[in-house]
Amino acid sequence: MPTGANKKQKYTYVWVSAIILIFGVFAVYEITKRLKQGTVVENDRLGSTVVVSPLSYIVSNGQKRKVPDFSFLNQDSVLVSNKDYLGKVYVVDFFFTTCPTICPVMTSNLVELQNTFSDTELGFASFTINPRYDTPLVLKRYSKRYGITNENWNLMTGDQQEIYNLAREGFYILANEVEDAPGGFEHSGMFALVDKQGYIRSRTDRFGNPLIYYRGTITEQQGVNNEGEAQQITILKEDIQKLLAE
């Protein structure tokens, strides 16, 4: 006949088993819910779950920001518009071919992205802020110099004011002609990421705010610049992969 101590031990085992079962059911429910919500669960262990959320939309005045209409000539003298990028994920930058400072690093970083992804759904839209000099022929030579081979990478030129309006009002990216600036122009070294429907996307910071842009002036190999800013090409690669999978 079981003693009182044995009975107490038996009831303890039953309660522990029940608690473990309930916790297990709850954990499965949480993981299933996250998957249905479109989140990716990585390194799931009890008490150490890391959840990577889908990329955020950039919202202005209550509306998700979309790339505005544009139409410019590319390095092959072909007219290219924003509609040509629908159905593709693409990276946007503003540059000029005679830039003596950040542009060579930016273009090299984009070539690194090009060489990382063979997906035909990935494209690039590079707009010159010095269209008077950067003709289609000049852009073609520039593309060969840097090994640009992606058929969806357009280096575009056209009316300077239209390009500046696209940079400033469409992307909120700096673009100015400044006489005493290196090369005669100043501009942002940031990249913008656009999804297949033409919306500007980015990851969020720890407070839930969208980062909006990706730093394009530091290479993965360099890691950190002299100001202590970290490279963001690695996270851009990760976020491109997320959008390609959508």
XYZ file of C-alpha atoms in Angstrom:
246
model
C 0.000 0.000 0.000
C 1.506 3.407 -0.981
C 2.589 5.610 1.874
C 1.554 9.298 2.189
C 4.963 10.363 0.945
C 4.630 8.167 -2.142
C 1.182 9.602 -2.903
C 2.509 13.147 -2.587
C 5.397 12.318 -4.941
C 2.995 10.759 -7.456
C 0.760 13.857 -7.469
C 3.838 16.063 -7.905
C 4.897 14.112 -11.030
C 1.359 14.454 -12.448
C 1.327 18.209 -11.933
C 4.813 18.654 -13.431
C 3.811 16.589 -16.474
C 0.662 18.663 -16.920
C 2.590 21.937 -16.707
C 5.140 20.734 -19.279
C 2.345 19.656 -21.626
C 0.533 23.004 -21.318
C 3.774 24.953 -21.882
C 4.586 22.856 -24.936
C 1.150 23.439 -26.461
C 1.480 27.185 -25.813
C 4.947 27.299 -27.434
C 3.680 25.520 -30.563
C 0.737 27.936 -30.692
C 3.033 30.981 -30.467
C 5.364 29.741 -33.209
C 2.396 28.906 -35.474
C 0.903 32.350 -34.852
C 4.173 34.078 -35.772
C 4.467 32.112 -38.978
C 0.891 33.032 -39.942
C 1.703 36.687 -39.260
C 4.578 36.491 -41.749
C 7.411 36.529 -39.253
C 10.422 34.260 -39.398
C 11.452 32.429 -36.252
C 15.189 31.825 -35.932
C 17.136 29.841 -33.283
C 14.000 28.852 -31.410
C 14.839 27.507 -27.971
C 12.868 27.772 -24.752
C 13.568 31.232 -23.415
C 15.831 32.341 -26.316
C 13.667 33.014 -29.350
C 14.790 35.559 -31.938
C 12.033 36.807 -34.232
C 12.882 38.617 -37.477
C 9.914 40.640 -38.695
C 9.050 41.536 -42.288
C 10.398 44.843 -43.579
C 8.531 48.018 -42.719
C 6.821 50.400 -45.131
C 7.766 54.078 -45.036
C 4.632 56.070 -44.207
C 4.124 59.785 -44.965
C 0.849 61.570 -44.239
C -0.793 58.250 -43.568
C 0.206 56.814 -46.950
C 2.837 54.199 -47.743
C 5.586 55.904 -49.730
C 5.924 54.698 -53.279
C 8.601 55.594 -55.821
C 7.158 58.445 -57.932
C 6.954 58.189 -61.700
C 10.220 58.757 -63.545
C 11.493 58.287 -67.080
C 15.147 58.704 -68.113
C 17.651 57.423 -70.663
C 19.967 54.642 -69.514
C 23.533 53.757 -70.533
C 22.201 52.106 -73.704
C 20.170 55.217 -74.670
C 16.966 53.305 -73.847
C 14.130 55.119 -72.099
C 13.544 53.508 -68.700
C 10.692 54.260 -66.293
C 9.607 53.151 -62.832
C 7.116 50.807 -64.502
C 10.020 48.762 -65.868
C 10.923 47.839 -62.282
C 7.495 46.537 -61.275
C 7.805 42.895 -60.245
C 11.461 43.409 -59.265
C 13.197 44.284 -56.019
C 15.677 47.105 -56.639
C 18.225 49.361 -54.974
C 18.317 53.104 -55.708
C 21.297 55.448 -55.489
C 22.326 58.914 -56.723
C 25.894 59.384 -57.966
C 28.061 60.945 -60.681
C 30.855 59.368 -62.685
C 33.542 61.965 -61.888
C 32.893 61.843 -58.128
C 36.294 61.773 -56.372
C 35.023 60.687 -52.943
C 32.153 58.342 -52.042
C 30.789 57.219 -55.428
C 33.491 54.637 -56.228
C 32.793 52.923 -52.889
C 29.032 53.105 -53.426
C 29.268 51.589 -56.895
C 31.630 48.869 -55.671
C 29.138 47.994 -52.930
C 26.348 47.747 -55.491
C 28.516 45.494 -57.659
C 29.010 43.329 -54.562
C 25.218 43.056 -54.274
C 24.973 42.297 -57.993
C 27.491 39.485 -57.652
C 25.795 38.093 -54.547
C 22.385 37.703 -56.188
C 21.879 36.027 -59.529
C 18.113 36.435 -59.198
C 16.631 38.099 -62.275
C 14.084 39.802 -60.020
C 16.815 42.043 -58.518
C 17.584 45.366 -60.171
C 19.419 48.653 -59.588
C 18.489 52.241 -60.438
C 21.453 54.637 -60.398
C 20.690 58.282 -61.217
C 23.482 60.698 -62.117
C 23.318 64.131 -60.509
C 25.639 65.515 -63.207
C 23.651 64.764 -66.369
C 25.361 67.501 -68.397
C 28.549 65.433 -68.366
C 27.161 61.951 -67.754
C 25.724 61.123 -71.156
C 24.627 57.580 -72.028
C 28.054 56.978 -73.590
C 29.867 58.112 -70.431
C 27.568 55.943 -68.298
C 28.228 52.968 -70.570
C 31.982 53.330 -70.094
C 31.461 53.671 -66.341
C 29.394 50.470 -66.247
C 32.133 48.536 -68.042
C 34.823 49.935 -65.758
C 33.033 48.644 -62.663
C 31.902 45.320 -64.087
C 28.185 46.047 -64.168
C 26.535 43.059 -65.831
C 23.044 42.888 -64.286
C 20.576 43.448 -67.120
C 18.237 45.205 -64.666
C 20.863 47.766 -63.635
C 20.138 51.087 -65.316
C 22.461 54.071 -64.961
C 20.182 56.955 -65.873
C 20.594 60.507 -67.113
C 18.211 63.267 -68.159
C 16.973 66.675 -67.075
C 18.958 67.752 -64.026
C 16.032 69.390 -62.224
C 13.845 66.321 -62.715
C 16.578 64.116 -61.240
C 17.054 66.493 -58.302
C 13.290 66.553 -57.680
C 13.258 62.748 -57.705
C 16.093 62.648 -55.178
C 14.776 65.347 -52.850
C 11.003 64.888 -53.070
C 10.753 61.238 -54.080
C 13.409 59.777 -51.790
C 14.310 62.695 -49.475
C 17.939 62.185 -50.486
C 20.397 65.083 -50.747
C 21.472 66.167 -54.241
C 23.020 69.584 -54.925
C 25.398 71.281 -57.313
C 27.929 73.035 -55.077
C 30.894 74.806 -56.649
C 33.391 74.214 -53.836
C 32.296 70.622 -53.064
C 34.596 67.769 -54.204
C 33.792 67.228 -57.871
C 31.348 70.162 -57.839
C 28.409 68.237 -56.349
C 27.271 66.994 -52.966
C 24.901 64.110 -52.368
C 23.924 61.417 -49.928
C 25.785 58.127 -49.827
C 22.655 56.220 -48.848
C 20.830 53.447 -50.693
C 17.050 53.053 -50.815
C 15.407 49.630 -51.143
C 12.229 49.192 -53.182
C 9.911 46.180 -53.276
C 8.220 44.498 -56.239
C 5.201 46.811 -56.035
C 7.300 49.981 -56.000
C 7.114 50.725 -52.253
C 10.168 51.951 -50.333
C 10.937 49.440 -47.576
C 13.390 49.062 -44.701
C 13.945 47.296 -41.406
C 13.142 49.026 -38.127
C 15.290 50.023 -35.167
C 14.764 48.680 -31.642
C 12.082 51.307 -31.054
C 10.086 50.213 -34.100
C 11.056 53.199 -36.282
C 11.986 52.495 -39.930
C 15.660 53.039 -40.762
C 14.576 54.100 -44.291
C 18.064 54.043 -45.881
C 21.167 51.857 -45.945
C 24.678 53.277 -45.630
C 26.458 52.749 -48.940
C 29.825 54.354 -48.263
C 31.398 51.604 -46.139
C 32.319 48.146 -47.417
C 31.751 44.884 -45.589
C 35.519 44.393 -45.450
C 36.063 47.834 -43.915
C 33.420 47.201 -41.265
C 33.487 50.595 -39.535
C 34.574 54.010 -40.819
C 36.635 56.670 -39.033
C 33.488 58.163 -37.488
C 32.551 54.851 -35.905
C 29.661 54.188 -38.316
C 29.130 50.522 -39.166
C 28.729 49.128 -42.681
C 25.165 48.213 -43.674
C 25.767 46.142 -46.794
C 25.332 42.924 -44.831
C 21.881 43.893 -43.549
C 20.957 45.176 -47.006
C 21.747 41.736 -48.421
C 19.512 40.169 -45.776
C 16.667 42.574 -46.524
C 16.931 42.089 -50.296
C 16.541 38.362 -49.682
C 13.409 38.997 -47.612
C 11.798 41.069 -50.377
C 12.742 38.571 -53.075
C 10.961 35.896 -51.028
C 7.745 37.931 -50.694
